Amino acid sequence: MLEYGSGPTGHPYHRFGSGEEPLVILTGVLDGIGWWNDPDLLTTLTLAGYYFRAYREYDVRVMARPPGLAPDVDAAEMAAGYADALAEFGPANVIGISLGGAIGAHLAAQTDLVRRLVLVSCGTGPGTYGRQTIQRWRDHAAARRYRALHMDYIRTVYAGTRRLFVPPMYRAGARLLPEPEAPGDVEYSCEAMLGFDDSVLAAVSPPALVVGGRQDPLVPLERHREAARRLDGTLALVSGGHAVYEEQRDAVAGAVLPFLDSER
């Protein structure tokens, strides 16, 4: 099953998988720049066949944030919007990546719509270097320096061999890199990540798994450990950077799937 579009709440989504149990994947801080928030067949096939192919036994929805965010929106308000979307088909298992993890934590604390929660590359939020980096991304976005933002991002998020060969590919295809549908969305998403109130983790009641990259420069290991402690959850550390969900797809799935499957 393949499906894509924008739901009644305005959230762009890509849906795939053969199962009946809903699995929602909430996208990261730069989703507004145009990679995953464009509901089309090619993007859906890429997500289903490359990024998240291991989860196709579920009814998977990769859900981006609606274009046109409010300037002062925070992760809690974003979660309220997702709650309206999940009310149509939930409750669901939720995997939140980066800012998606912050949103997922609020969603789990504020509603009964989350069966199991997985935070990937989120922890208790960015450390000092991570905050400096996201502030720089925010400034690039505010000035509409989107090529610079793409290159800064791609040099930062990988730890393995992708760190060597992906940046040159981006430089070669710089003119093809996407730009936001709504210019403020990346800036406001960065602000929401910087303002993540990690005290919400103590209010999360569903079972939780924290997945972190051992070489993630944005979210240090101690912040993943602290998140797992506050959630009374399980911790899985995988060799990789902030984009560990892509770099180490099989290793991440090897931690996530047994956790999701444990009460099926």
PDB file of C-alpha atoms in Angstrom:
ATOM      1  CA  MET A   1       0.000   0.000   0.000  1.00  0.00           C
ATOM      2  CA  LEU A   2       1.282   3.416  -1.006  1.00  0.00           C
ATOM      3  CA  GLU A   3      -0.530   6.664  -0.302  1.00  0.00           C
ATOM      4  CA  TYR A   4       0.463  10.283   0.044  1.00  0.00           C
ATOM      5  CA  GLY A   5      -1.140  13.660   0.424  1.00  0.00           C
ATOM      6  CA  SER A   6      -2.117  16.201   3.063  1.00  0.00           C
ATOM      7  CA  GLY A   7      -4.587  15.175   5.746  1.00  0.00           C
ATOM      8  CA  PRO A   8      -7.564  17.133   7.081  1.00  0.00           C
ATOM      9  CA  THR A   9      -5.275  18.870   9.580  1.00  0.00           C
ATOM     10  CA  GLY A  10      -2.857  19.965   6.847  1.00  0.00           C
ATOM     11  CA  HIS A  11      -0.038  17.560   7.756  1.00  0.00           C
ATOM     12  CA  PRO A  12       1.745  16.224   4.657  1.00  0.00           C
ATOM     13  CA  TYR A  13       2.039  12.454   4.946  1.00  0.00           C
ATOM     14  CA  HIS A  14       3.520   9.456   3.186  1.00  0.00           C
ATOM     15  CA  ARG A  15       1.801   6.168   3.956  1.00  0.00           C
ATOM     16  CA  PHE A  16       3.040   2.668   3.217  1.00  0.00           C
ATOM     17  CA  GLY A  17       3.241  -0.815   4.688  1.00  0.00           C
ATOM     18  CA  SER A  18       1.305  -4.059   4.822  1.00  0.00           C
ATOM     19  CA  GLY A  19       0.166  -4.109   8.439  1.00  0.00           C
ATOM     20  CA  GLU A  20      -2.853  -2.826  10.322  1.00  0.00           C
ATOM     21  CA  GLU A  21      -1.132  -1.394  13.409  1.00  0.00           C
ATOM     22  CA  PRO A  22      -0.415   2.329  12.945  1.00  0.00           C
ATOM     23  CA  LEU A  23       3.158   3.574  13.195  1.00  0.00           C
ATOM     24  CA  VAL A  24       3.682   7.321  12.915  1.00  0.00           C
ATOM     25  CA  ILE A  25       7.120   8.768  12.189  1.00  0.00           C
ATOM     26  CA  LEU A  26       7.495  12.440  13.120  1.00  0.00           C
ATOM     27  CA  THR A  27      10.142  14.243  11.103  1.00  0.00           C
ATOM     28  CA  GLY A  28      13.130  16.283  12.220  1.00  0.00           C
ATOM     29  CA  VAL A  29      14.011  19.905  12.634  1.00  0.00           C
ATOM     30  CA  LEU A  30      14.666  20.620   8.946  1.00  0.00           C
ATOM     31  CA  ASP A  31      11.632  18.885   7.473  1.00  0.00           C
ATOM     32  CA  GLY A  32      10.310  22.249   6.306  1.00  0.00           C
ATOM     33  CA  ILE A  33      13.178  22.683   3.862  1.00  0.00           C
ATOM     34  CA  GLY A  34      11.387  20.436   1.433  1.00  0.00           C
ATOM     35  CA  TRP A  35      12.667  16.844   1.522  1.00  0.00           C
ATOM     36  CA  TRP A  36       9.883  14.920   3.241  1.00  0.00           C
ATOM     37  CA  ASN A  37       7.052  17.456   3.380  1.00  0.00           C
ATOM     38  CA  ASP A  38       6.317  17.218  -0.348  1.00  0.00           C
ATOM     39  CA  PRO A  39       3.629  14.516  -0.694  1.00  0.00           C
ATOM     40  CA  ASP A  40       4.507  12.815  -3.967  1.00  0.00           C
ATOM     41  CA  LEU A  41       5.061   9.287  -5.206  1.00  0.00           C
ATOM     42  CA  LEU A  42       8.852   9.491  -5.527  1.00  0.00           C
ATOM     43  CA  THR A  43       9.292  10.694  -1.941  1.00  0.00           C
ATOM     44  CA  THR A  44       6.926   8.019  -0.658  1.00  0.00           C
ATOM     45  CA  LEU A  45       8.819   5.312  -2.551  1.00  0.00           C
ATOM     46  CA  THR A  46      12.128   6.612  -1.162  1.00  0.00           C
ATOM     47  CA  LEU A  47      10.844   6.592   2.392  1.00  0.00           C
ATOM     48  CA  ALA A  48       9.289   3.137   2.010  1.00  0.00           C
ATOM     49  CA  GLY A  49      12.191   1.559   0.148  1.00  0.00           C
ATOM     50  CA  TYR A  50      15.207   3.235   1.691  1.00  0.00           C
ATOM     51  CA  TYR A  51      14.807   5.138   4.952  1.00  0.00           C
ATOM     52  CA  PHE A  52      12.117   3.090   6.697  1.00  0.00           C
ATOM     53  CA  ARG A  53      11.808  -0.149   4.774  1.00  0.00           C
ATOM     54  CA  ALA A  54      12.313  -2.199   7.954  1.00  0.00           C
ATOM     55  CA  TYR A  55       8.973  -0.999   9.345  1.00  0.00           C
ATOM     56  CA  ARG A  56       6.756  -2.022   6.427  1.00  0.00           C
ATOM     57  CA  GLU A  57       5.001  -4.696   8.505  1.00  0.00           C
ATOM     58  CA  TYR A  58       3.187  -1.751  10.104  1.00  0.00           C
ATOM     59  CA  ASP A  59       0.780   0.792   8.657  1.00  0.00           C
ATOM     60  CA  VAL A  60       3.405   3.536   8.441  1.00  0.00           C
ATOM     61  CA  ARG A  61       2.695   7.237   8.134  1.00  0.00           C
ATOM     62  CA  VAL A  62       5.657   9.595   7.863  1.00  0.00           C
ATOM     63  CA  MET A  63       4.062  12.881   8.882  1.00  0.00           C
ATOM     64  CA  ALA A  64       5.664  16.291   8.391  1.00  0.00           C
ATOM     65  CA  ARG A  65       4.516  19.549   9.905  1.00  0.00           C
ATOM     66  CA  PRO A  66       1.943  21.622   8.015  1.00  0.00           C
ATOM     67  CA  PRO A  67       3.476  24.466   5.979  1.00  0.00           C
ATOM     68  CA  GLY A  68       2.967  27.959   7.347  1.00  0.00           C
ATOM     69  CA  LEU A  69       3.983  27.563  10.991  1.00  0.00           C
ATOM     70  CA  ALA A  70       3.311  30.378  13.428  1.00  0.00           C
ATOM     71  CA  PRO A  71       6.464  32.322  14.390  1.00  0.00           C
ATOM     72  CA  ASP A  72       6.210  31.474  18.112  1.00  0.00           C
ATOM     73  CA  VAL A  73       5.056  27.860  17.795  1.00  0.00           C
ATOM     74  CA  ASP A  74       6.657  25.386  20.194  1.00  0.00           C
ATOM     75  CA  ALA A  75       6.854  21.598  20.366  1.00  0.00           C
ATOM     76  CA  ALA A  76       3.823  21.366  22.658  1.00  0.00           C
ATOM     77  CA  GLU A  77       1.666  23.313  20.203  1.00  0.00           C
ATOM     78  CA  MET A  78       2.954  21.214  17.322  1.00  0.00           C
ATOM     79  CA  ALA A  79       1.982  18.106  19.321  1.00  0.00           C
ATOM     80  CA  ALA A  80      -1.553  19.437  19.702  1.00  0.00           C
ATOM     81  CA  GLY A  81      -1.804  19.653  15.916  1.00  0.00           C
ATOM     82  CA  TYR A  82      -0.577  16.081  15.534  1.00  0.00           C
ATOM     83  CA  ALA A  83      -3.094  14.970  18.169  1.00  0.00           C
ATOM     84  CA  ASP A  84      -5.885  16.203  15.902  1.00  0.00           C
ATOM     85  CA  ALA A  85      -4.350  14.212  13.044  1.00  0.00           C
ATOM     86  CA  LEU A  86      -3.880  11.006  15.088  1.00  0.00           C
ATOM     87  CA  ALA A  87      -7.432  11.215  16.400  1.00  0.00           C
ATOM     88  CA  GLU A  88      -8.513  10.126  12.901  1.00  0.00           C
ATOM     89  CA  PHE A  89      -6.770   6.730  13.129  1.00  0.00           C
ATOM     90  CA  GLY A  90      -4.897   6.371  16.435  1.00  0.00           C
ATOM     91  CA  PRO A  91      -3.744   5.407  18.940  1.00  0.00           C
ATOM     92  CA  ALA A  92      -0.419   4.620  17.288  1.00  0.00           C
ATOM     93  CA  ASN A  93       3.182   3.777  17.965  1.00  0.00           C
ATOM     94  CA  VAL A  94       5.265   6.910  17.455  1.00  0.00           C
ATOM     95  CA  ILE A  95       8.873   7.330  16.358  1.00  0.00           C
ATOM     96  CA  GLY A  96      10.066  10.931  16.700  1.00  0.00           C
ATOM     97  CA  ILE A  97      13.310  12.018  15.067  1.00  0.00           C
ATOM     98  CA  SER A  98      15.133  15.083  16.460  1.00  0.00           C
ATOM     99  CA  LEU A  99      12.421  17.764  16.795  1.00  0.00           C
ATOM    100  CA  GLY A 100       9.935  15.002  16.003  1.00  0.00           C
ATOM    101  CA  GLY A 101      11.058  13.361  19.243  1.00  0.00           C
ATOM    102  CA  ALA A 102      10.325  16.515  21.220  1.00  0.00           C
ATOM    103  CA  ILE A 103       6.896  16.687  19.590  1.00  0.00           C
ATOM    104  CA  GLY A 104       6.334  12.983  20.269  1.00  0.00           C
ATOM    105  CA  ALA A 105       7.176  13.429  23.948  1.00  0.00           C
ATOM    106  CA  HIS A 106       4.579  16.194  24.281  1.00  0.00           C
ATOM    107  CA  LEU A 107       2.076  14.113  22.322  1.00  0.00           C
ATOM    108  CA  ALA A 108       2.587  11.181  24.694  1.00  0.00           C
ATOM    109  CA  ALA A 109       2.332  13.428  27.770  1.00  0.00           C
ATOM    110  CA  GLN A 110      -0.723  15.364  26.593  1.00  0.00           C
ATOM    111  CA  THR A 111      -2.868  12.575  25.076  1.00  0.00           C
ATOM    112  CA  ASP A 112      -3.680   8.869  25.151  1.00  0.00           C
ATOM    113  CA  LEU A 113      -2.869   8.535  21.454  1.00  0.00           C
ATOM    114  CA  VAL A 114       0.658   7.081  21.831  1.00  0.00           C
ATOM    115  CA  ARG A 115       1.006   3.361  22.469  1.00  0.00           C
ATOM    116  CA  ARG A 116       4.786   3.263  22.485  1.00  0.00           C
ATOM    117  CA  LEU A 117       7.223   6.116  22.032  1.00  0.00           C
ATOM    118  CA  VAL A 118      10.644   6.035  20.386  1.00  0.00           C
ATOM    119  CA  LEU A 119      12.901   9.090  20.567  1.00  0.00           C
ATOM    120  CA  VAL A 120      15.672   9.102  17.956  1.00  0.00           C
ATOM    121  CA  SER A 121      18.451  11.728  18.028  1.00  0.00           C
ATOM    122  CA  CYS A 122      16.499  13.778  20.541  1.00  0.00           C
ATOM    123  CA  GLY A 123      17.401  12.909  24.132  1.00  0.00           C
ATOM    124  CA  THR A 124      16.769  15.848  26.438  1.00  0.00           C
ATOM    125  CA  GLY A 125      17.595  18.205  23.582  1.00  0.00           C
ATOM    126  CA  PRO A 126      20.766  19.578  22.014  1.00  0.00           C
ATOM    127  CA  GLY A 127      23.940  20.227  23.964  1.00  0.00           C
ATOM    128  CA  THR A 128      26.071  23.354  23.735  1.00  0.00           C
ATOM    129  CA  TYR A 129      27.508  22.580  20.292  1.00  0.00           C
ATOM    130  CA  GLY A 130      24.108  21.372  19.127  1.00  0.00           C
ATOM    131  CA  ARG A 131      22.457  24.618  20.194  1.00  0.00           C
ATOM    132  CA  GLN A 132      25.127  26.660  18.421  1.00  0.00           C
ATOM    133  CA  THR A 133      24.613  24.604  15.274  1.00  0.00           C
ATOM    134  CA  ILE A 134      20.820  24.859  15.297  1.00  0.00           C
ATOM    135  CA  GLN A 135      21.091  28.611  15.932  1.00  0.00           C
ATOM    136  CA  ARG A 136      23.299  28.827  12.843  1.00  0.00           C
ATOM    137  CA  TRP A 137      20.750  26.839  10.831  1.00  0.00           C
ATOM    138  CA  ARG A 138      18.039  29.163  12.093  1.00  0.00           C
ATOM    139  CA  ASP A 139      20.057  32.179  10.980  1.00  0.00           C
ATOM    140  CA  HIS A 140      20.673  30.672   7.541  1.00  0.00           C
ATOM    141  CA  ALA A 141      16.949  30.014   7.198  1.00  0.00           C
ATOM    142  CA  ALA A 142      15.980  33.504   8.382  1.00  0.00           C
ATOM    143  CA  ALA A 143      18.308  34.998   5.758  1.00  0.00           C
ATOM    144  CA  ARG A 144      17.040  32.496   3.151  1.00  0.00           C
ATOM    145  CA  ARG A 145      20.538  31.123   2.623  1.00  0.00           C
ATOM    146  CA  TYR A 146      19.160  27.708   1.803  1.00  0.00           C
ATOM    147  CA  ARG A 147      22.169  26.306  -0.036  1.00  0.00           C
ATOM    148  CA  ALA A 148      24.396  27.265   2.878  1.00  0.00           C
ATOM    149  CA  LEU A 149      21.895  25.637   5.224  1.00  0.00           C
ATOM    150  CA  HIS A 150      21.865  22.405   3.208  1.00  0.00           C
ATOM    151  CA  MET A 151      25.657  22.241   3.173  1.00  0.00           C
ATOM    152  CA  ASP A 152      25.996  23.069   6.872  1.00  0.00           C
ATOM    153  CA  TYR A 153      23.447  20.403   7.724  1.00  0.00           C
ATOM    154  CA  ILE A 154      24.967  17.673   5.593  1.00  0.00           C
ATOM    155  CA  ARG A 155      28.477  18.315   6.948  1.00  0.00           C
ATOM    156  CA  THR A 156      27.176  17.991  10.504  1.00  0.00           C
ATOM    157  CA  VAL A 157      24.723  15.113  10.777  1.00  0.00           C
ATOM    158  CA  TYR A 158      26.779  12.160   9.512  1.00  0.00           C
ATOM    159  CA  ALA A 159      29.573  10.352  11.305  1.00  0.00           C
ATOM    160  CA  GLY A 160      30.491   7.497   8.965  1.00  0.00           C
ATOM    161  CA  THR A 161      31.491   7.284   5.316  1.00  0.00           C
ATOM    162  CA  ARG A 162      28.523   9.436   4.307  1.00  0.00           C
ATOM    163  CA  ARG A 163      30.341  12.354   5.883  1.00  0.00           C
ATOM    164  CA  LEU A 164      32.941  11.963   3.144  1.00  0.00           C
ATOM    165  CA  PHE A 165      30.875  11.385   0.008  1.00  0.00           C
ATOM    166  CA  VAL A 166      27.495  13.062   0.613  1.00  0.00           C
ATOM    167  CA  PRO A 167      28.703  16.703   0.898  1.00  0.00           C
ATOM    168  CA  PRO A 168      30.395  16.607  -2.540  1.00  0.00           C
ATOM    169  CA  MET A 169      27.168  15.204  -4.003  1.00  0.00           C
ATOM    170  CA  TYR A 170      25.240  18.098  -2.467  1.00  0.00           C
ATOM    171  CA  ARG A 171      27.715  20.617  -3.861  1.00  0.00           C
ATOM    172  CA  ALA A 172      27.441  19.077  -7.320  1.00  0.00           C
ATOM    173  CA  GLY A 173      23.655  19.262  -7.233  1.00  0.00           C
ATOM    174  CA  ALA A 174      23.341  22.537  -5.333  1.00  0.00           C
ATOM    175  CA  ARG A 175      20.937  24.058  -7.846  1.00  0.00           C
ATOM    176  CA  LEU A 176      18.546  21.126  -7.379  1.00  0.00           C
ATOM    177  CA  LEU A 177      18.317  21.301  -3.601  1.00  0.00           C
ATOM    178  CA  PRO A 178      14.796  22.075  -2.366  1.00  0.00           C
ATOM    179  CA  GLU A 179      13.652  25.258  -0.683  1.00  0.00           C
ATOM    180  CA  PRO A 180      10.812  25.657   1.819  1.00  0.00           C
ATOM    181  CA  GLU A 181       7.244  26.087   0.637  1.00  0.00           C
ATOM    182  CA  ALA A 182       6.758  28.520   3.535  1.00  0.00           C
ATOM    183  CA  PRO A 183      10.001  30.472   4.137  1.00  0.00           C
ATOM    184  CA  GLY A 184       9.616  30.776   7.914  1.00  0.00           C
ATOM    185  CA  ASP A 185       9.056  27.096   8.645  1.00  0.00           C
ATOM    186  CA  VAL A 186      12.701  26.050   9.051  1.00  0.00           C
ATOM    187  CA  GLU A 187      13.481  29.079  11.211  1.00  0.00           C
ATOM    188  CA  TYR A 188      10.481  28.438  13.476  1.00  0.00           C
ATOM    189  CA  SER A 189      11.249  24.714  13.684  1.00  0.00           C
ATOM    190  CA  CYS A 190      14.788  25.499  14.804  1.00  0.00           C
ATOM    191  CA  GLU A 191      13.389  27.816  17.471  1.00  0.00           C
ATOM    192  CA  ALA A 192      11.055  25.069  18.655  1.00  0.00           C
ATOM    193  CA  MET A 193      13.964  22.645  19.003  1.00  0.00           C
ATOM    194  CA  LEU A 194      16.006  25.218  20.899  1.00  0.00           C
ATOM    195  CA  GLY A 195      13.049  25.830  23.206  1.00  0.00           C
ATOM    196  CA  PHE A 196      12.258  22.165  23.906  1.00  0.00           C
ATOM    197  CA  ASP A 197      11.090  21.852  27.527  1.00  0.00           C
ATOM    198  CA  ASP A 198      12.591  18.504  28.465  1.00  0.00           C
ATOM    199  CA  SER A 199      10.727  18.431  31.786  1.00  0.00           C
ATOM    200  CA  VAL A 200       7.845  16.939  29.782  1.00  0.00           C
ATOM    201  CA  LEU A 201       9.704  13.620  29.694  1.00  0.00           C
ATOM    202  CA  ALA A 202       8.762  12.941  33.311  1.00  0.00           C
ATOM    203  CA  ALA A 203       5.070  13.175  32.356  1.00  0.00           C
ATOM    204  CA  VAL A 204       5.269  10.519  29.618  1.00  0.00           C
ATOM    205  CA  SER A 205       3.534   7.297  30.654  1.00  0.00           C
ATOM    206  CA  PRO A 206       3.681   4.978  27.586  1.00  0.00           C
ATOM    207  CA  PRO A 207       6.672   2.636  27.286  1.00  0.00           C
ATOM    208  CA  ALA A 208       9.599   4.502  25.761  1.00  0.00           C
ATOM    209  CA  LEU A 209      12.819   3.739  23.910  1.00  0.00           C
ATOM    210  CA  VAL A 210      15.631   6.267  23.444  1.00  0.00           C
ATOM    211  CA  VAL A 211      17.917   5.757  20.433  1.00  0.00           C
ATOM    212  CA  GLY A 212      21.060   7.847  20.072  1.00  0.00           C
ATOM    213  CA  GLY A 213      24.101   7.988  17.824  1.00  0.00           C
ATOM    214  CA  ARG A 214      27.339   7.535  19.724  1.00  0.00           C
ATOM    215  CA  GLN A 215      29.009  10.173  17.552  1.00  0.00           C
ATOM    216  CA  ASP A 216      26.073  12.595  17.435  1.00  0.00           C
ATOM    217  CA  PRO A 217      27.634  16.067  17.838  1.00  0.00           C
ATOM    218  CA  LEU A 218      24.277  17.743  18.462  1.00  0.00           C
ATOM    219  CA  VAL A 219      22.887  15.563  21.254  1.00  0.00           C
ATOM    220  CA  PRO A 220      25.633  14.250  23.578  1.00  0.00           C
ATOM    221  CA  LEU A 221      25.446  10.740  25.009  1.00  0.00           C
ATOM    222  CA  GLU A 222      24.632  11.950  28.512  1.00  0.00           C
ATOM    223  CA  ARG A 223      21.480  13.609  27.155  1.00  0.00           C
ATOM    224  CA  HIS A 224      20.268  10.329  25.700  1.00  0.00           C
ATOM    225  CA  ARG A 225      21.012   8.570  28.983  1.00  0.00           C
ATOM    226  CA  GLU A 226      19.200  11.247  30.953  1.00  0.00           C
ATOM    227  CA  ALA A 227      16.168  11.027  28.666  1.00  0.00           C
ATOM    228  CA  ALA A 228      15.979   7.260  29.173  1.00  0.00           C
ATOM    229  CA  ARG A 229      16.228   7.757  32.947  1.00  0.00           C
ATOM    230  CA  ARG A 230      13.423  10.331  33.044  1.00  0.00           C
ATOM    231  CA  LEU A 231      11.217   8.207  30.821  1.00  0.00           C
ATOM    232  CA  ASP A 232      12.006   5.091  32.839  1.00  0.00           C
ATOM    233  CA  GLY A 233      12.687   3.676  29.416  1.00  0.00           C
ATOM    234  CA  THR A 234      15.193   1.634  27.444  1.00  0.00           C
ATOM    235  CA  LEU A 235      18.364   3.103  25.952  1.00  0.00           C
ATOM    236  CA  ALA A 236      19.923   1.965  22.663  1.00  0.00           C
ATOM    237  CA  LEU A 237      23.169   3.616  21.541  1.00  0.00           C
ATOM    238  CA  VAL A 238      24.277   2.960  17.975  1.00  0.00           C
ATOM    239  CA  SER A 239      27.464   3.961  16.186  1.00  0.00           C
ATOM    240  CA  GLY A 240      26.535   6.985  14.075  1.00  0.00           C
ATOM    241  CA  GLY A 241      25.812  10.687  14.041  1.00  0.00           C
ATOM    242  CA  HIS A 242      22.659  12.773  14.318  1.00  0.00           C
ATOM    243  CA  ALA A 243      21.265  11.074  11.192  1.00  0.00           C
ATOM    244  CA  VAL A 244      21.804   7.641  12.730  1.00  0.00           C
ATOM    245  CA  TYR A 245      18.325   6.584  11.553  1.00  0.00           C
ATOM    246  CA  GLU A 246      19.745   6.725   8.004  1.00  0.00           C
ATOM    247  CA  GLU A 247      23.408   5.880   8.574  1.00  0.00           C
ATOM    248  CA  GLN A 248      22.614   2.775  10.608  1.00  0.00           C
ATOM    249  CA  ARG A 249      19.146   1.864   9.398  1.00  0.00           C
ATOM    250  CA  ASP A 250      19.457  -1.831  10.209  1.00  0.00           C
ATOM    251  CA  ALA A 251      21.012  -1.297  13.638  1.00  0.00           C
ATOM    252  CA  VAL A 252      18.361   1.248  14.604  1.00  0.00           C
ATOM    253  CA  ALA A 253      15.583  -1.040  13.359  1.00  0.00           C
ATOM    254  CA  GLY A 254      17.212  -3.864  15.310  1.00  0.00           C
ATOM    255  CA  ALA A 255      16.574  -1.878  18.486  1.00  0.00           C
ATOM    256  CA  VAL A 256      13.220  -0.364  17.548  1.00  0.00           C
ATOM    257  CA  LEU A 257      11.328  -3.353  16.123  1.00  0.00           C
ATOM    258  CA  PRO A 258      11.705  -5.667  19.157  1.00  0.00           C
ATOM    259  CA  PHE A 259      10.558  -2.793  21.350  1.00  0.00           C
ATOM    260  CA  LEU A 260       7.484  -2.129  19.189  1.00  0.00           C
ATOM    261  CA  ASP A 261       6.762  -5.843  18.756  1.00  0.00           C
ATOM    262  CA  SER A 262       7.044  -6.741  22.432  1.00  0.00           C
ATOM    263  CA  GLU A 263       3.312  -6.371  23.163  1.00  0.00           C
ATOM    264  CA  ARG A 264       1.818  -7.170  19.766  1.00  0.00           C
TER     265      ARG A 264
END
